[in-house]
PDB file of C-alpha atoms in Angstrom:
ATOM      1  CA  MET A 901      -4.728 -22.313 -41.529  1.00 48.00           C
ATOM      2  CA  ARG A 902      -8.090 -22.639 -39.750  1.00 48.00           C
ATOM      3  CA  ASN A 903      -6.337 -23.548 -36.486  1.00 48.00           C
ATOM      4  CA  PHE A 904      -4.044 -20.507 -36.831  1.00 44.00           C
ATOM      5  CA  ILE A 905      -7.027 -18.161 -37.310  1.00 43.00           C
ATOM      6  CA  PHE A 906      -8.810 -19.700 -34.314  1.00 42.00           C
ATOM      7  CA  LEU A 907      -5.697 -19.280 -32.152  1.00 40.00           C
ATOM      8  CA  ALA A 908      -5.298 -15.664 -33.307  1.00 41.00           C
ATOM      9  CA  LEU A 909      -8.909 -14.956 -32.361  1.00 40.00           C
ATOM     10  CA  ILE A 910      -8.352 -16.397 -28.890  1.00 39.00           C
ATOM     11  CA  ILE A 911      -5.226 -14.266 -28.373  1.00 40.00           C
ATOM     12  CA  PHE A 912      -7.014 -11.127 -29.649  1.00 40.00           C
ATOM     13  CA  THR A 913     -10.037 -11.741 -27.402  1.00 39.00           C
ATOM     14  CA  PHE A 914      -7.854 -12.303 -24.346  1.00 40.00           C
ATOM     15  CA  SER A 915      -5.698  -9.228 -25.005  1.00 42.00           C
ATOM     16  CA  ALA A 916      -8.771  -7.074 -25.612  1.00 46.00           C
ATOM     17  CA  LYS A 917     -10.062  -7.932 -22.159  1.00 59.00           C
ATOM     18  CA  ALA A 918      -6.776  -7.746 -20.296  1.00 77.00           C
ATOM     19  CA  SER A 919      -5.594  -4.854 -18.147  1.00 92.00           C
ATOM     20  CA  THR A 920      -2.491  -2.905 -19.131  1.00 96.00           C
ATOM     21  CA  VAL A 921       0.530  -1.915 -17.051  1.00 97.00           C
ATOM     22  CA  ASP A 922       2.230   1.469 -17.419  1.00 96.00           C
ATOM     23  CA  SER A 923       5.652   2.313 -16.025  1.00 95.00           C
ATOM     24  CA  LEU A 924       5.415   5.991 -15.182  1.00 97.00           C
ATOM     25  CA  ASP A 925       8.218   8.402 -14.285  1.00 97.00           C
ATOM     26  CA  VAL A 926       7.248  10.529 -11.281  1.00 98.00           C
ATOM     27  CA  PRO A 927       9.777  13.311 -10.632  1.00 97.00           C
ATOM     28  CA  SER A 928      10.313  14.489  -7.069  1.00 98.00           C
ATOM     29  CA  ALA A 929      11.159  18.135  -6.553  1.00 97.00           C
ATOM     30  CA  ILE A 930      11.657  17.653  -2.818  1.00 96.00           C
ATOM     31  CA  MET A 931      14.234  14.882  -3.306  1.00 98.00           C
ATOM     32  CA  ASN A 932      15.586  16.204  -6.606  1.00 97.00           C
ATOM     33  CA  LYS A 933      15.286  12.871  -8.400  1.00 96.00           C
ATOM     34  CA  ALA A 934      12.753  10.799 -10.307  1.00 97.00           C
ATOM     35  CA  TYR A 935      11.228   7.484  -9.333  1.00 98.00           C
ATOM     36  CA  LYS A 936       9.047   5.110 -11.283  1.00 98.00           C
ATOM     37  CA  ALA A 937       5.556   3.917 -10.451  1.00 98.00           C
ATOM     38  CA  ALA A 938       3.696   0.964 -11.913  1.00 98.00           C
ATOM     39  CA  VAL A 939       0.110   1.743 -12.914  1.00 98.00           C
ATOM     40  CA  VAL A 940      -2.394  -0.973 -13.767  1.00 98.00           C
ATOM     41  CA  LEU A 941      -5.309   0.207 -15.901  1.00 98.00           C
ATOM     42  CA  PRO A 942      -8.327  -2.087 -16.164  1.00 98.00           C
ATOM     43  CA  ALA A 943      -9.327  -3.217 -19.637  1.00 97.00           C
ATOM     44  CA  SER A 944     -12.488  -1.115 -19.464  1.00 98.00           C
ATOM     45  CA  TYR A 945     -10.450   2.105 -19.111  1.00 98.00           C
ATOM     46  CA  ALA A 946      -9.800   2.317 -22.867  1.00 96.00           C
ATOM     47  CA  LYS A 947     -13.451   1.741 -23.738  1.00 95.00           C
ATOM     48  CA  ASN A 948     -15.101   4.743 -22.072  1.00 95.00           C
ATOM     49  CA  GLN A 949     -14.488   8.230 -20.711  1.00 97.00           C
ATOM     50  CA  ALA A 950     -15.386   7.518 -17.082  1.00 97.00           C
ATOM     51  CA  SER A 951     -13.306   8.703 -14.133  1.00 98.00           C
ATOM     52  CA  TYR A 952     -11.885   5.758 -12.179  1.00 98.00           C
ATOM     53  CA  PRO A 953     -11.233   5.258  -8.463  1.00 98.00           C
ATOM     54  CA  VAL A 954      -7.614   4.573  -7.524  1.00 99.00           C
ATOM     55  CA  LEU A 955      -5.998   2.125  -5.136  1.00 99.00           C
ATOM     56  CA  TYR A 956      -2.482   3.010  -3.979  1.00 99.00           C
ATOM     57  CA  LEU A 957      -0.707  -0.267  -3.219  1.00 99.00           C
ATOM     58  CA  LEU A 958       2.543   0.052  -1.252  1.00 98.00           C
ATOM     59  CA  HIS A 959       5.539  -2.301  -1.131  1.00 98.00           C
ATOM     60  CA  GLY A 960       7.499  -3.489   1.905  1.00 98.00           C
ATOM     61  CA  GLY A 961      10.779  -2.457   3.511  1.00 97.00           C
ATOM     62  CA  GLY A 962      13.100  -4.551   1.368  1.00 94.00           C
ATOM     63  CA  GLY A 963      11.308  -3.984  -1.887  1.00 96.00           C
ATOM     64  CA  HIS A 964      10.500  -1.604  -4.722  1.00 98.00           C
ATOM     65  CA  PHE A 965       7.569  -0.411  -6.800  1.00 98.00           C
ATOM     66  CA  ARG A 966       7.204  -3.487  -9.043  1.00 98.00           C
ATOM     67  CA  ASP A 967       7.068  -6.031  -6.196  1.00 98.00           C
ATOM     68  CA  TRP A 968       3.310  -6.542  -6.317  1.00 98.00           C
ATOM     69  CA  LEU A 969       3.612  -7.433 -10.013  1.00 98.00           C
ATOM     70  CA  THR A 970       6.648  -9.708  -9.777  1.00 98.00           C
ATOM     71  CA  GLN A 971       6.733 -11.340  -6.341  1.00 98.00           C
ATOM     72  CA  THR A 972       3.253 -12.831  -5.894  1.00 98.00           C
ATOM     73  CA  PRO A 973       2.954 -16.497  -6.902  1.00 98.00           C
ATOM     74  CA  ASP A 974       0.174 -15.462  -9.303  1.00 98.00           C
ATOM     75  CA  LYS A 975       1.800 -12.794 -11.477  1.00 97.00           C
ATOM     76  CA  ASN A 976      -1.622 -11.690 -12.760  1.00 98.00           C
ATOM     77  CA  LEU A 977      -3.109 -11.051  -9.312  1.00 98.00           C
ATOM     78  CA  VAL A 978      -3.069  -7.241  -9.394  1.00 98.00           C
ATOM     79  CA  LYS A 979      -4.100  -7.055 -13.048  1.00 98.00           C
ATOM     80  CA  ASN A 980      -7.021  -9.419 -12.482  1.00 98.00           C
ATOM     81  CA  LEU A 981      -8.221  -7.398  -9.481  1.00 98.00           C
ATOM     82  CA  ALA A 982      -8.029  -4.171 -11.497  1.00 98.00           C
ATOM     83  CA  ASP A 983     -10.196  -5.780 -14.189  1.00 98.00           C
ATOM     84  CA  LYS A 984     -12.642  -7.384 -11.777  1.00 98.00           C
ATOM     85  CA  TYR A 985     -13.361  -4.171  -9.867  1.00 98.00           C
ATOM     86  CA  ASN A 986     -12.707  -1.559 -12.607  1.00 98.00           C
ATOM     87  CA  LEU A 987     -10.032   0.030 -10.480  1.00 98.00           C
ATOM     88  CA  ILE A 988      -6.782   1.826 -11.312  1.00 98.00           C
ATOM     89  CA  ILE A 989      -4.028   0.365  -9.107  1.00 98.00           C
ATOM     90  CA  VAL A 990      -0.925   2.483  -8.542  1.00 98.00           C
ATOM     91  CA  MET A 991       2.265   1.036  -7.070  1.00 98.00           C
ATOM     92  CA  PRO A 992       4.652   3.911  -6.248  1.00 98.00           C
ATOM     93  CA  GLU A 993       8.275   3.728  -5.158  1.00 98.00           C
ATOM     94  CA  GLY A 994       8.910   3.968  -1.410  1.00 98.00           C
ATOM     95  CA  GLU A 995      12.569   2.920  -1.503  1.00 97.00           C
ATOM     96  CA  THR A 996      14.286   0.377   0.702  1.00 96.00           C
ATOM     97  CA  PHE A 997      13.445   1.238   4.304  1.00 97.00           C
ATOM     98  CA  GLY A 998      11.932   4.602   3.372  1.00 97.00           C
ATOM     99  CA  TRP A 999       8.906   4.087   5.652  1.00 98.00           C
ATOM    100  CA  TYR A1000       6.749   6.492   3.613  1.00 98.00           C
ATOM    101  CA  LEU A1001       7.607   9.362   5.934  1.00 98.00           C
ATOM    102  CA  ASP A1002       9.714  12.514   5.771  1.00 98.00           C
ATOM    103  CA  SER A1003      12.929  11.701   7.577  1.00 97.00           C
ATOM    104  CA  PRO A1004      13.997  14.406  10.044  1.00 94.00           C
ATOM    105  CA  PHE A1005      17.579  13.269   9.485  1.00 92.00           C
ATOM    106  CA  ASP A1006      17.997  12.156   5.857  1.00 94.00           C
ATOM    107  CA  PRO A1007      17.168  14.838   3.233  1.00 94.00           C
ATOM    108  CA  ASN A1008      16.990  12.143   0.556  1.00 94.00           C
ATOM    109  CA  ASN A1009      14.093  10.409   2.324  1.00 97.00           C
ATOM    110  CA  LYS A1010      10.964  12.532   2.009  1.00 98.00           C
ATOM    111  CA  PHE A1011       8.428   9.927   0.957  1.00 98.00           C
ATOM    112  CA  GLU A1012       5.426  11.351   2.807  1.00 98.00           C
ATOM    113  CA  THR A1013       5.691  14.543   0.769  1.00 98.00           C
ATOM    114  CA  TYR A1014       6.543  12.558  -2.360  1.00 98.00           C
ATOM    115  CA  ILE A1015       3.440  10.358  -2.209  1.00 98.00           C
ATOM    116  CA  THR A1016       0.972  12.985  -1.006  1.00 98.00           C
ATOM    117  CA  LYS A1017       2.120  15.993  -3.022  1.00 98.00           C
ATOM    118  CA  GLU A1018       3.882  14.575  -6.063  1.00 98.00           C
ATOM    119  CA  VAL A1019       2.720  11.038  -6.900  1.00 98.00           C
ATOM    120  CA  ILE A1020      -1.007  11.647  -6.443  1.00 98.00           C
ATOM    121  CA  GLN A1021      -0.870  14.864  -8.445  1.00 98.00           C
ATOM    122  CA  LYS A1022       1.022  13.112 -11.261  1.00 98.00           C
ATOM    123  CA  ILE A1023      -1.475  10.246 -11.376  1.00 98.00           C
ATOM    124  CA  ASP A1024      -4.466  12.609 -11.370  1.00 98.00           C
ATOM    125  CA  ALA A1025      -2.906  14.686 -14.152  1.00 98.00           C
ATOM    126  CA  THR A1026      -2.076  11.646 -16.298  1.00 98.00           C
ATOM    127  CA  TYR A1027      -5.189   9.470 -15.960  1.00 98.00           C
ATOM    128  CA  ARG A1028      -8.948   9.889 -15.667  1.00 98.00           C
ATOM    129  CA  THR A1029      -9.255   9.505 -11.912  1.00 98.00           C
ATOM    130  CA  VAL A1030     -11.778  10.427  -9.258  1.00 98.00           C
ATOM    131  CA  LYS A1031      -9.906  13.428  -7.905  1.00 98.00           C
ATOM    132  CA  SER A1032     -11.141  13.345  -4.314  1.00 98.00           C
ATOM    133  CA  ASN A1033     -10.808  11.176  -1.213  1.00 98.00           C
ATOM    134  CA  LYS A1034     -14.122   9.531  -2.112  1.00 98.00           C
ATOM    135  CA  GLY A1035     -12.355   7.688  -4.908  1.00 98.00           C
ATOM    136  CA  ARG A1036      -8.870   7.193  -3.483  1.00 98.00           C
ATOM    137  CA  VAL A1037      -7.891   4.303  -1.159  1.00 99.00           C
ATOM    138  CA  ILE A1038      -4.586   2.914   0.092  1.00 99.00           C
ATOM    139  CA  THR A1039      -3.091  -0.270   1.509  1.00 99.00           C
ATOM    140  CA  GLY A1040       0.229  -2.108   1.622  1.00 98.00           C
ATOM    141  CA  LEU A1041       2.285  -4.863   3.161  1.00 98.00           C
ATOM    142  CA  SER A1042       4.723  -4.682   6.096  1.00 98.00           C
ATOM    143  CA  MET A1043       6.449  -1.272   5.843  1.00 98.00           C
ATOM    144  CA  GLY A1044       3.797  -0.486   3.231  1.00 98.00           C
ATOM    145  CA  GLY A1045       1.094  -1.304   5.771  1.00 98.00           C
ATOM    146  CA  HIS A1046       2.662   1.267   8.061  1.00 98.00           C
ATOM    147  CA  GLY A1047       2.817   3.668   5.115  1.00 98.00           C
ATOM    148  CA  ALA A1048      -0.829   3.202   4.185  1.00 98.00           C
ATOM    149  CA  MET A1049      -2.012   3.823   7.735  1.00 98.00           C
ATOM    150  CA  TYR A1050       0.465   6.659   8.303  1.00 98.00           C
ATOM    151  CA  LEU A1051      -0.377   8.569   5.133  1.00 98.00           C
ATOM    152  CA  SER A1052      -4.139   8.089   5.388  1.00 98.00           C
ATOM    153  CA  THR A1053      -4.205   9.060   9.072  1.00 98.00           C
ATOM    154  CA  ARG A1054      -2.196  12.212   8.476  1.00 98.00           C
ATOM    155  CA  HIS A1055      -3.959  13.082   5.196  1.00 98.00           C
ATOM    156  CA  PRO A1056      -7.658  12.152   5.478  1.00 98.00           C
ATOM    157  CA  ASP A1057      -8.371  14.779   2.831  1.00 98.00           C
ATOM    158  CA  LEU A1058      -6.595  12.537   0.318  1.00 98.00           C
ATOM    159  CA  PHE A1059      -7.852   9.039   1.173  1.00 98.00           C
ATOM    160  CA  GLY A1060     -11.294   7.622   1.842  1.00 98.00           C
ATOM    161  CA  ALA A1061     -10.270   4.239   3.260  1.00 98.00           C
ATOM    162  CA  ALA A1062      -7.077   2.465   4.302  1.00 99.00           C
ATOM    163  CA  GLY A1063      -5.697  -0.982   4.988  1.00 98.00           C
ATOM    164  CA  THR A1064      -2.643  -2.816   6.211  1.00 98.00           C
ATOM    165  CA  MET A1065      -1.390  -6.359   5.591  1.00 98.00           C
ATOM    166  CA  SER A1066       1.206  -7.672   8.067  1.00 98.00           C
ATOM    167  CA  GLY A1067       1.879  -4.042   8.851  1.00 98.00           C
ATOM    168  CA  ALA A1068       4.642  -2.636  11.063  1.00 98.00           C
ATOM    169  CA  MET A1069       2.190  -0.839  13.331  1.00 98.00           C
ATOM    170  CA  ASP A1070       4.839  -0.049  15.939  1.00 98.00           C
ATOM    171  CA  MET A1071       8.269   1.231  14.889  1.00 97.00           C
ATOM    172  CA  ASN A1072       9.789  -0.139  18.090  1.00 97.00           C
ATOM    173  CA  TYR A1073      11.944  -2.750  16.354  1.00 96.00           C
ATOM    174  CA  THR A1074      12.991  -4.301  19.694  1.00 95.00           C
ATOM    175  CA  LYS A1075       9.509  -5.845  19.817  1.00 94.00           C
ATOM    176  CA  PHE A1076       9.858  -7.537  16.450  1.00 95.00           C
ATOM    177  CA  LYS A1077      10.217 -11.309  16.795  1.00 92.00           C
ATOM    178  CA  VAL A1078      13.371 -11.564  14.697  1.00 94.00           C
ATOM    179  CA  ASN A1079      16.880 -12.979  15.126  1.00 95.00           C
ATOM    180  CA  ALA A1080      19.851 -10.989  16.432  1.00 95.00           C
ATOM    181  CA  ASP A1081      21.335 -10.257  12.997  1.00 96.00           C
ATOM    182  CA  PHE A1082      18.044  -8.900  11.662  1.00 95.00           C
ATOM    183  CA  SER A1083      17.566  -6.831  14.820  1.00 94.00           C
ATOM    184  CA  LYS A1084      21.043  -5.331  14.423  1.00 95.00           C
ATOM    185  CA  SER A1085      20.296  -4.463  10.798  1.00 95.00           C
ATOM    186  CA  LEU A1086      17.037  -2.790  11.831  1.00 96.00           C
ATOM    187  CA  LYS A1087      18.851  -0.737  14.455  1.00 96.00           C
ATOM    188  CA  GLU A1088      21.369   0.514  11.890  1.00 96.00           C
ATOM    189  CA  ARG A1089      18.701   1.319   9.312  1.00 95.00           C
ATOM    190  CA  PHE A1090      16.540   3.220  11.789  1.00 96.00           C
ATOM    191  CA  GLU A1091      19.556   5.230  12.914  1.00 96.00           C
ATOM    192  CA  LYS A1092      20.159   6.273   9.311  1.00 94.00           C
ATOM    193  CA  LEU A1093      16.476   7.059   8.759  1.00 96.00           C
ATOM    194  CA  LEU A1094      15.602   8.813  12.016  1.00 96.00           C
ATOM    195  CA  GLY A1095      18.964   9.905  13.385  1.00 95.00           C
ATOM    196  CA  THR A1096      18.625   7.649  16.421  1.00 96.00           C
ATOM    197  CA  SER A1097      18.070   4.004  17.307  1.00 96.00           C
ATOM    198  CA  ASP A1098      16.631   4.869  20.741  1.00 97.00           C
ATOM    199  CA  VAL A1099      13.066   3.539  20.582  1.00 97.00           C
ATOM    200  CA  SER A1100      12.039   5.747  23.522  1.00 97.00           C
ATOM    201  CA  ASN A1101      12.828   8.834  21.445  1.00 97.00           C
ATOM    202  CA  GLU A1102       9.843  10.958  20.415  1.00 97.00           C
ATOM    203  CA  VAL A1103      10.544  10.342  16.743  1.00 96.00           C
ATOM    204  CA  PHE A1104       9.766   6.625  17.194  1.00 97.00           C
ATOM    205  CA  LEU A1105       6.738   7.280  19.376  1.00 97.00           C
ATOM    206  CA  LYS A1106       5.024   9.952  17.297  1.00 97.00           C
ATOM    207  CA  ASN A1107       5.470   8.062  14.011  1.00 97.00           C
ATOM    208  CA  SER A1108       4.153   4.679  15.226  1.00 98.00           C
ATOM    209  CA  ILE A1109       0.592   3.819  14.225  1.00 98.00           C
ATOM    210  CA  VAL A1110      -0.217   2.329  17.639  1.00 98.00           C
ATOM    211  CA  ASN A1111       0.171   5.841  19.057  1.00 98.00           C
ATOM    212  CA  MET A1112      -2.133   7.484  16.507  1.00 98.00           C
ATOM    213  CA  VAL A1113      -5.426   6.039  17.726  1.00 98.00           C
ATOM    214  CA  ASP A1114      -6.882   9.411  18.761  1.00 98.00           C
ATOM    215  CA  LEU A1115      -6.291  10.810  15.282  1.00 98.00           C
ATOM    216  CA  ILE A1116      -7.593   7.633  13.644  1.00 98.00           C
ATOM    217  CA  LYS A1117     -10.748   7.963  15.737  1.00 98.00           C
ATOM    218  CA  LYS A1118     -11.145  11.616  14.769  1.00 98.00           C
ATOM    219  CA  ASN A1119     -10.883  10.770  11.061  1.00 98.00           C
ATOM    220  CA  ALA A1120     -13.471   7.947  11.288  1.00 98.00           C
ATOM    221  CA  MET A1121     -12.043   6.404   8.120  1.00 98.00           C
ATOM    222  CA  PRO A1122     -12.964   2.836   7.101  1.00 98.00           C
ATOM    223  CA  ILE A1123      -9.988   0.577   7.935  1.00 98.00           C
ATOM    224  CA  ILE A1124      -9.103  -3.041   7.186  1.00 98.00           C
ATOM    225  CA  ILE A1125      -6.284  -4.760   9.110  1.00 98.00           C
ATOM    226  CA  ASP A1126      -4.974  -8.311   8.855  1.00 98.00           C
ATOM    227  CA  CYS A1127      -1.890 -10.248   9.837  1.00 98.00           C
ATOM    228  CA  GLY A1128      -0.726 -13.854   9.809  1.00 98.00           C
ATOM    229  CA  VAL A1129      -0.685 -15.681  13.128  1.00 98.00           C
ATOM    230  CA  ASP A1130       2.932 -16.724  12.529  1.00 98.00           C
ATOM    231  CA  ASP A1131       4.096 -13.254  11.471  1.00 98.00           C
ATOM    232  CA  PHE A1132       6.871 -11.556  13.456  1.00 97.00           C
ATOM    233  CA  LEU A1133       4.692  -8.421  13.534  1.00 98.00           C
ATOM    234  CA  ILE A1134       1.545 -10.078  14.878  1.00 98.00           C
ATOM    235  CA  GLU A1135       1.813  -8.625  18.398  1.00 97.00           C
ATOM    236  CA  ALA A1136       1.944  -5.037  17.140  1.00 98.00           C
ATOM    237  CA  ASN A1137      -1.176  -5.680  15.047  1.00 98.00           C
ATOM    238  CA  ARG A1138      -2.967  -7.182  18.030  1.00 98.00           C
ATOM    239  CA  GLU A1139      -1.954  -4.168  20.104  1.00 98.00           C
ATOM    240  CA  LEU A1140      -3.370  -1.744  17.545  1.00 98.00           C
ATOM    241  CA  HIS A1141      -6.560  -3.796  17.328  1.00 98.00           C
ATOM    242  CA  SER A1142      -6.933  -3.697  21.136  1.00 98.00           C
ATOM    243  CA  ARG A1143      -6.362   0.060  21.292  1.00 98.00           C
ATOM    244  CA  LEU A1144      -8.875   0.675  18.514  1.00 98.00           C
ATOM    245  CA  LEU A1145     -11.448  -1.479  20.291  1.00 98.00           C
ATOM    246  CA  TYR A1146     -10.846   0.343  23.588  1.00 98.00           C
ATOM    247  CA  ALA A1147     -11.268   3.696  21.838  1.00 98.00           C
ATOM    248  CA  GLY A1148     -14.448   2.547  20.100  1.00 98.00           C
ATOM    249  CA  VAL A1149     -13.000   2.833  16.605  1.00 98.00           C
ATOM    250  CA  ALA A1150     -14.820   0.696  14.031  1.00 97.00           C
ATOM    251  CA  HIS A1151     -12.463  -1.391  11.919  1.00 98.00           C
ATOM    252  CA  ASP A1152     -12.209  -4.736  10.126  1.00 98.00           C
ATOM    253  CA  TYR A1153      -9.582  -6.939  11.805  1.00 98.00           C
ATOM    254  CA  THR A1154      -8.637 -10.491  10.820  1.00 98.00           C
ATOM    255  CA  GLU A1155      -5.894 -12.970  11.627  1.00 98.00           C
ATOM    256  CA  HIS A1156      -5.213 -15.594   8.987  1.00 96.00           C
ATOM    257  CA  PRO A1157      -2.924 -18.626   8.968  1.00 98.00           C
ATOM    258  CA  GLY A1158       0.461 -17.675   7.588  1.00 98.00           C
ATOM    259  CA  ALA A1159       3.629 -15.671   8.082  1.00 98.00           C
ATOM    260  CA  HIS A1160       5.467 -12.715   6.518  1.00 98.00           C
ATOM    261  CA  THR A1161       5.377 -14.197   3.011  1.00 98.00           C
ATOM    262  CA  TRP A1162       4.142 -13.487  -0.487  1.00 98.00           C
ATOM    263  CA  PRO A1163       1.660 -16.390  -0.470  1.00 98.00           C
ATOM    264  CA  TYR A1164       0.080 -14.753   2.593  1.00 98.00           C
ATOM    265  CA  TRP A1165      -0.157 -11.342   0.883  1.00 98.00           C
ATOM    266  CA  GLU A1166      -1.498 -12.890  -2.302  1.00 98.00           C
ATOM    267  CA  ASN A1167      -4.320 -14.344  -0.235  1.00 98.00           C
ATOM    268  CA  SER A1168      -4.832 -11.096   1.677  1.00 98.00           C
ATOM    269  CA  LEU A1169      -5.019  -8.544  -1.142  1.00 98.00           C
ATOM    270  CA  PRO A1170      -8.364  -9.692  -2.645  1.00 98.00           C
ATOM    271  CA  TYR A1171     -10.034  -9.188   0.767  1.00 98.00           C
ATOM    272  CA  HIS A1172      -8.702  -5.638   0.867  1.00 98.00           C
ATOM    273  CA  VAL A1173      -9.826  -4.841  -2.659  1.00 98.00           C
ATOM    274  CA  LEU A1174     -13.332  -6.195  -1.980  1.00 98.00           C
ATOM    275  CA  PHE A1175     -13.476  -4.107   1.219  1.00 98.00           C
ATOM    276  CA  PHE A1176     -12.459  -1.002  -0.743  1.00 98.00           C
ATOM    277  CA  HIS A1177     -14.883  -1.783  -3.572  1.00 98.00           C
ATOM    278  CA  ASN A1178     -17.772  -1.767  -1.120  1.00 98.00           C
ATOM    279  CA  ILE A1179     -16.640   1.587   0.305  1.00 98.00           C
ATOM    280  CA  LEU A1180     -16.198   3.068  -3.168  1.00 98.00           C
ATOM    281  CA  LYS A1181     -19.634   1.778  -4.160  1.00 98.00           C
ATOM    282  CA  LYS A1182     -21.190   3.535  -1.152  1.00 98.00           C
ATOM    283  CA  ASN A1183     -19.350   6.685  -2.240  1.00 98.00           C
ATOM    284  CA  GLY A1184     -20.913   6.373  -5.700  1.00 98.00           C
ATOM    285  CA  VAL A1185     -17.603   6.330  -7.570  1.00 98.00           C
ATOM    286  CA  THR A1186     -17.363   2.791  -8.956  1.00 98.00           C
ATOM    287  CA  VAL A1187     -17.344   2.184 -12.708  1.00 97.00           C
ATOM    288  CA  GLU A1188     -19.875  -0.458 -13.697  1.00 89.00           C
TER     289      GLU A1188
END
């Protein structure tokens, strides 16, 4: 009996300190459907009435909103980071190959509007959040890295800092170091998304992060970029880094050992969250 009570106390103590995960329905008027988002609330959220900063954490091109909770080797990674830094972490749906932009060709792919005008408003209406760009940051992996940079660059009024892990910084898929079958699949998917597979078309050029350096410079937003040295997207990240350096844009850039894999992103995310924590602390919006 004594052992049972002791075990129950351990379980209660652990659960009392652990973050919680909500699965939230976020309707989209522009796409006339509803998607889910995963929301991690730190354990401290239930113990006070403070407003919390929010990290928007985006998934990659072949994934969905729960990836960051289910695909990392450590399944508690995101929850532990939310607890450690007293941060709400939101993982919205971006659909397979949605690219977090408003497709000029596919009316069912309007994810820029969805994230910036529907998801953020739903999160701010549902939870105690810091409702300004001082308390809102964004990052993601691969396609989500593109999305984080794309959305923050085009909407600096919404985000105070941005990051990208193994990000697709150039939409010119012919530069990706991938095999012929993957390249063919990319061509077909881009044609469906953008209405063309011609990488010289303006739609590819104007939506690629490597061509947004002037706007990034104008925004002067804190940025963190990293990529694995064996990643098929490494050259595009190096190109963005070089263009930012040439333009005199301050940013944090790192190359780590690794490829386009979940172990790499598991290692990368804590660096991003620490970077954001320091920014949020300077902005005076952290919860101690």
